[in-house]
Amino acid sequence: MQPSGAASDTTRYHNPSGAGIQQRGFLEHVRIAWKMLRKNTRDTVPNGSIPVHELDSTAILRAPDNSIWRFGHSTMLLKLNGQLLLTDPVFSDYASPLQFLGPKRFHVPPAAISELPQIDAVLISHNHYDHLDKRSVQQLRSKTDRFIVPAGLKQQLVQWGIPATAITELQWYEETRFNGVRIVATPARHYSGRSLWDRNRSLWASYCMISPHARVFFSGDSGYFDGFREIGERYGPFDLTLIEAGGYNQMWHDVHMAPAETLQAHLDLRGKFLMPVHNSTFDLSEHVWWEPMEQLLKLAELRGVRISFPQIGEMQDISEPSPGHAWWNSERVHRRQSAAGTTQPSRIQNA
């Protein structure tokens, strides 16, 4: 029996009832790809250097419980009930099957995988290249013995050398528990596929991470749908929501959210603080790279939503993250004043 919303036949998974997405044929995918290749990239990537706070295993292990760090895009490191959880780990230079072509990262990660302490669980939301990176997964094999993935994705990791015993597959509304932490796979409005031939052969999911002292929601990738309200009713209120805000476009509006929808999803989920993710690392659309933060800052003020914009690698308290400052504005000033053009990303050495 399939869980509610995760109905599938023997080979394909589907979106929740009433949350279907536009089915695009091969020629439509080619048209979109060609348009993206020919787009004007001015301001869709930063010319200056995005600030990155350097991390190492000592700093992470010494951090208090309920800490969180942005590693870039949708890669987040959380410390819940003493357990370290890593979401959608992408540490490679390109979000692409080829490590010389495709969306290139704007900044270095705050720590390399070799510099991380042991990770208690790695959560993967779906198999797109900007969320599931083969090289990162293989490097994490020595750092963790627990990968949590949506249904149908286990075999991919096994092919990459991850032991089957280290992988837990979840359908929507299934859960796993360890050391006082509860992980629930919940619905999302999206799709899966790493080629033209494997579309929707594995599931996609959001996650609820629940400990005795904090509740966190992680959206993975999703278009806006009524399921956020149901998730909020079942598992909320959440201390912190990590919701995608970036890479949106009218051409794929059904599978990614515009900033106003990100904010509404947060309200549906009954979140206390919103920390937008899926931005500031890869150029995946046509909007200027800082637009998601600018729009959400204005929308949050109008709606009375508490929002946090930490710099990459900057530690925050899950229960009370600081609002942060508009760090992308200072980078833009640096960009306009720089006569030398693009500068190399750098890390800020923590005291």
PDB file of C-alpha atoms in Angstrom, residues 21 34 63 139 213 232 262 268:
ATOM      1  CA  ILE A  21       3.284  19.475 -13.091  1.00  0.00           C
ATOM      2  CA  TRP A  34      19.025  26.578 -25.568  1.00  0.00           C
ATOM      3  CA  ALA A  63      29.226  24.526  18.744  1.00  0.00           C
ATOM      4  CA  GLN A 139      33.640  11.262  -0.244  1.00  0.00           C
ATOM      5  CA  HIS A 213      14.194  20.782  21.648  1.00  0.00           C
ATOM      6  CA  GLY A 232       2.354  22.218   9.143  1.00  0.00           C
ATOM      7  CA  THR A 262       8.295  30.813  -0.392  1.00  0.00           C
ATOM      8  CA  ASP A 268       1.416  27.433   5.876  1.00  0.00           C
TER       9      ASP A 268
END
